[in-house]
Amino acid sequence: MAFYSSPEEMYLARAKRFKKDADMHWAKALNGEGDYHYGKAKKFYKEAKLNREKAEKAKGLSFKTAKKAERR
């Protein structure tokens, strides 16, 4: 996982993306584009919350495994 420096950063980026998608679907639902968008918004808000919680749990962790850390 070279793109993110830590699991916390990865989960925060995922949460931000899910929130952005949820907001888009919510706006479409409010503009009368159907129940499909309400369902998607609800799902994405739930995923954003889940990823924020995972980021809190991952605070201070790194992607390095114990074996890799021992070699250095």
Short mmCIF file of N, CA and C in Angstrom, two decimals:
data_model
loop_
_atom_site.label_atom_id
_atom_site.label_comp_id
_atom_site.label_asym_id
_atom_site.label_seq_id
_atom_site.Cartn_x
_atom_site.Cartn_y
_atom_site.Cartn_z
N MET A 1 0.83 -1.17 0.00
CA MET A 1 0.00 0.00 0.00
C MET A 1 0.88 1.24 0.00
N ALA A 2 1.47 1.54 -1.09
CA ALA A 2 2.39 2.65 -1.17
C ALA A 2 1.69 4.00 -1.30
N PHE A 3 0.45 4.00 -1.71
CA PHE A 3 -0.23 5.26 -1.95
C PHE A 3 -0.56 5.99 -0.65
N TYR A 4 -0.94 5.28 0.37
CA TYR A 4 -1.28 5.88 1.66
C TYR A 4 -0.15 5.61 2.64
N SER A 5 0.11 6.57 3.50
CA SER A 5 1.20 6.40 4.47
C SER A 5 0.76 5.60 5.69
N SER A 6 -0.54 5.50 5.92
CA SER A 6 -1.03 4.76 7.09
C SER A 6 -2.46 4.28 6.83
N PRO A 7 -2.89 3.27 7.58
CA PRO A 7 -4.28 2.82 7.45
C PRO A 7 -5.27 3.93 7.80
N GLU A 8 -4.91 4.76 8.77
CA GLU A 8 -5.79 5.87 9.15
C GLU A 8 -6.04 6.79 7.96
N GLU A 9 -4.98 7.14 7.25
CA GLU A 9 -5.10 8.00 6.08
C GLU A 9 -5.97 7.35 5.00
N MET A 10 -5.80 6.05 4.81
CA MET A 10 -6.58 5.32 3.81
C MET A 10 -8.07 5.37 4.16
N TYR A 11 -8.40 5.06 5.42
CA TYR A 11 -9.81 5.05 5.83
C TYR A 11 -10.42 6.45 5.78
N LEU A 12 -9.65 7.47 6.11
CA LEU A 12 -10.17 8.84 6.04
C LEU A 12 -10.45 9.24 4.59
N ALA A 13 -9.58 8.83 3.68
CA ALA A 13 -9.80 9.12 2.26
C ALA A 13 -11.05 8.41 1.75
N ARG A 14 -11.24 7.16 2.18
CA ARG A 14 -12.44 6.41 1.79
C ARG A 14 -13.69 7.06 2.36
N ALA A 15 -13.62 7.50 3.61
CA ALA A 15 -14.78 8.15 4.23
C ALA A 15 -15.14 9.43 3.50
N LYS A 16 -14.12 10.19 3.12
CA LYS A 16 -14.35 11.44 2.40
C LYS A 16 -15.02 11.17 1.05
N ARG A 17 -14.57 10.14 0.36
CA ARG A 17 -15.14 9.80 -0.94
C ARG A 17 -16.59 9.32 -0.80
N PHE A 18 -16.85 8.47 0.19
CA PHE A 18 -18.23 8.00 0.40
C PHE A 18 -19.14 9.16 0.77
N LYS A 19 -18.66 10.10 1.56
CA LYS A 19 -19.46 11.27 1.95
C LYS A 19 -19.79 12.11 0.72
N LYS A 20 -18.80 12.29 -0.14
CA LYS A 20 -19.00 13.07 -1.36
C LYS A 20 -20.06 12.41 -2.25
N ASP A 21 -19.96 11.10 -2.43
CA ASP A 21 -20.94 10.38 -3.24
C ASP A 21 -22.33 10.43 -2.60
N ALA A 22 -22.38 10.30 -1.27
CA ALA A 22 -23.66 10.35 -0.57
C ALA A 22 -24.33 11.71 -0.74
N ASP A 23 -23.55 12.77 -0.63
CA ASP A 23 -24.10 14.12 -0.81
C ASP A 23 -24.66 14.30 -2.22
N MET A 24 -23.97 13.76 -3.23
CA MET A 24 -24.43 13.86 -4.61
C MET A 24 -25.77 13.12 -4.78
N HIS A 25 -25.84 11.90 -4.25
CA HIS A 25 -27.09 11.13 -4.37
C HIS A 25 -28.22 11.78 -3.58
N TRP A 26 -27.90 12.36 -2.43
CA TRP A 26 -28.92 13.02 -1.63
C TRP A 26 -29.49 14.22 -2.38
N ALA A 27 -28.62 14.99 -3.03
CA ALA A 27 -29.08 16.15 -3.80
C ALA A 27 -29.98 15.70 -4.95
N LYS A 28 -29.60 14.62 -5.62
CA LYS A 28 -30.43 14.12 -6.72
C LYS A 28 -31.78 13.64 -6.20
N ALA A 29 -31.78 13.00 -5.04
CA ALA A 29 -33.03 12.51 -4.46
C ALA A 29 -33.95 13.68 -4.11
N LEU A 30 -33.37 14.74 -3.56
CA LEU A 30 -34.18 15.90 -3.19
C LEU A 30 -34.73 16.63 -4.41
N ASN A 31 -34.06 16.47 -5.55
CA ASN A 31 -34.54 17.09 -6.79
C ASN A 31 -35.56 16.23 -7.51
N GLY A 32 -36.01 15.18 -6.85
CA GLY A 32 -37.08 14.35 -7.40
C GLY A 32 -36.64 13.30 -8.40
N GLU A 33 -35.40 12.86 -8.32
CA GLU A 33 -34.91 11.86 -9.27
C GLU A 33 -35.10 10.43 -8.80
N GLY A 34 -35.87 10.22 -7.74
CA GLY A 34 -36.25 8.86 -7.41
C GLY A 34 -35.70 8.28 -6.14
N ASP A 35 -36.33 7.15 -5.77
CA ASP A 35 -35.96 6.44 -4.55
C ASP A 35 -34.59 5.79 -4.65
N TYR A 36 -34.15 5.50 -5.86
CA TYR A 36 -32.83 4.90 -6.05
C TYR A 36 -31.77 5.74 -5.35
N HIS A 37 -31.86 7.06 -5.50
CA HIS A 37 -30.85 7.95 -4.93
C HIS A 37 -30.95 8.04 -3.41
N TYR A 38 -32.16 7.92 -2.86
CA TYR A 38 -32.29 7.88 -1.40
C TYR A 38 -31.56 6.65 -0.85
N GLY A 39 -31.77 5.52 -1.49
CA GLY A 39 -31.12 4.29 -1.04
C GLY A 39 -29.61 4.36 -1.14
N LYS A 40 -29.12 4.90 -2.25
CA LYS A 40 -27.67 5.03 -2.43
C LYS A 40 -27.09 6.00 -1.41
N ALA A 41 -27.78 7.11 -1.17
CA ALA A 41 -27.28 8.09 -0.20
C ALA A 41 -27.19 7.46 1.18
N LYS A 42 -28.21 6.73 1.57
CA LYS A 42 -28.22 6.07 2.88
C LYS A 42 -27.05 5.09 2.99
N LYS A 43 -26.85 4.30 1.95
CA LYS A 43 -25.76 3.31 1.94
C LYS A 43 -24.40 4.00 2.05
N PHE A 44 -24.20 5.07 1.28
CA PHE A 44 -22.91 5.74 1.29
C PHE A 44 -22.66 6.50 2.59
N TYR A 45 -23.69 7.09 3.19
CA TYR A 45 -23.50 7.73 4.50
C TYR A 45 -23.10 6.69 5.54
N LYS A 46 -23.70 5.51 5.46
CA LYS A 46 -23.35 4.43 6.39
C LYS A 46 -21.89 4.00 6.19
N GLU A 47 -21.46 3.87 4.95
CA GLU A 47 -20.08 3.48 4.65
C GLU A 47 -19.10 4.56 5.11
N ALA A 48 -19.46 5.82 4.93
CA ALA A 48 -18.58 6.91 5.38
C ALA A 48 -18.41 6.86 6.89
N LYS A 49 -19.49 6.63 7.61
CA LYS A 49 -19.42 6.53 9.07
C LYS A 49 -18.55 5.35 9.48
N LEU A 50 -18.74 4.21 8.83
CA LEU A 50 -17.96 3.02 9.14
C LEU A 50 -16.46 3.26 8.91
N ASN A 51 -16.12 3.93 7.82
CA ASN A 51 -14.71 4.19 7.53
C ASN A 51 -14.11 5.23 8.48
N ARG A 52 -14.91 6.20 8.94
CA ARG A 52 -14.40 7.14 9.95
C ARG A 52 -14.11 6.40 11.25
N GLU A 53 -14.98 5.45 11.61
CA GLU A 53 -14.75 4.65 12.82
C GLU A 53 -13.49 3.79 12.68
N LYS A 54 -13.30 3.21 11.51
CA LYS A 54 -12.10 2.41 11.27
C LYS A 54 -10.84 3.28 11.34
N ALA A 55 -10.94 4.51 10.86
CA ALA A 55 -9.80 5.43 10.92
C ALA A 55 -9.44 5.73 12.37
N GLU A 56 -10.45 5.90 13.22
CA GLU A 56 -10.19 6.15 14.64
C GLU A 56 -9.47 4.96 15.27
N LYS A 57 -9.90 3.75 14.93
CA LYS A 57 -9.26 2.55 15.47
C LYS A 57 -7.84 2.38 14.94
N ALA A 58 -7.59 2.84 13.72
CA ALA A 58 -6.29 2.66 13.08
C ALA A 58 -5.31 3.79 13.40
N LYS A 59 -5.72 4.73 14.21
CA LYS A 59 -4.86 5.87 14.54
C LYS A 59 -3.54 5.38 15.11
N GLY A 60 -2.44 5.82 14.52
CA GLY A 60 -1.12 5.46 15.00
C GLY A 60 -0.55 4.17 14.43
N LEU A 61 -1.33 3.44 13.64
CA LEU A 61 -0.84 2.20 13.05
C LEU A 61 -0.13 2.48 11.72
N SER A 62 0.64 1.50 11.26
CA SER A 62 1.27 1.62 9.95
C SER A 62 1.02 0.34 9.17
N PHE A 63 1.38 0.36 7.91
CA PHE A 63 1.20 -0.81 7.06
C PHE A 63 2.31 -1.84 7.25
N LYS A 64 3.37 -1.48 7.92
CA LYS A 64 4.50 -2.39 8.09
C LYS A 64 4.11 -3.55 8.98
N THR A 65 4.49 -4.74 8.57
CA THR A 65 4.22 -5.92 9.39
C THR A 65 5.34 -6.11 10.40
N ALA A 66 5.15 -6.95 11.35
CA ALA A 66 6.14 -7.18 12.39
C ALA A 66 7.45 -7.71 11.81
N LYS A 67 7.38 -8.61 10.84
CA LYS A 67 8.59 -9.17 10.23
C LYS A 67 9.39 -8.09 9.52
N LYS A 68 8.73 -7.23 8.78
CA LYS A 68 9.43 -6.17 8.08
C LYS A 68 10.05 -5.19 9.07
N ALA A 69 9.37 -4.92 10.14
CA ALA A 69 9.88 -3.99 11.15
C ALA A 69 11.11 -4.56 11.84
N GLU A 70 11.15 -5.88 12.04
CA GLU A 70 12.29 -6.51 12.70
C GLU A 70 13.55 -6.46 11.85
N ARG A 71 13.41 -6.50 10.54
CA ARG A 71 14.57 -6.49 9.64
C ARG A 71 15.29 -5.16 9.64
N ARG A 72 14.62 -4.12 9.97
CA ARG A 72 15.24 -2.78 9.88
C ARG A 72 15.93 -2.38 11.12
#
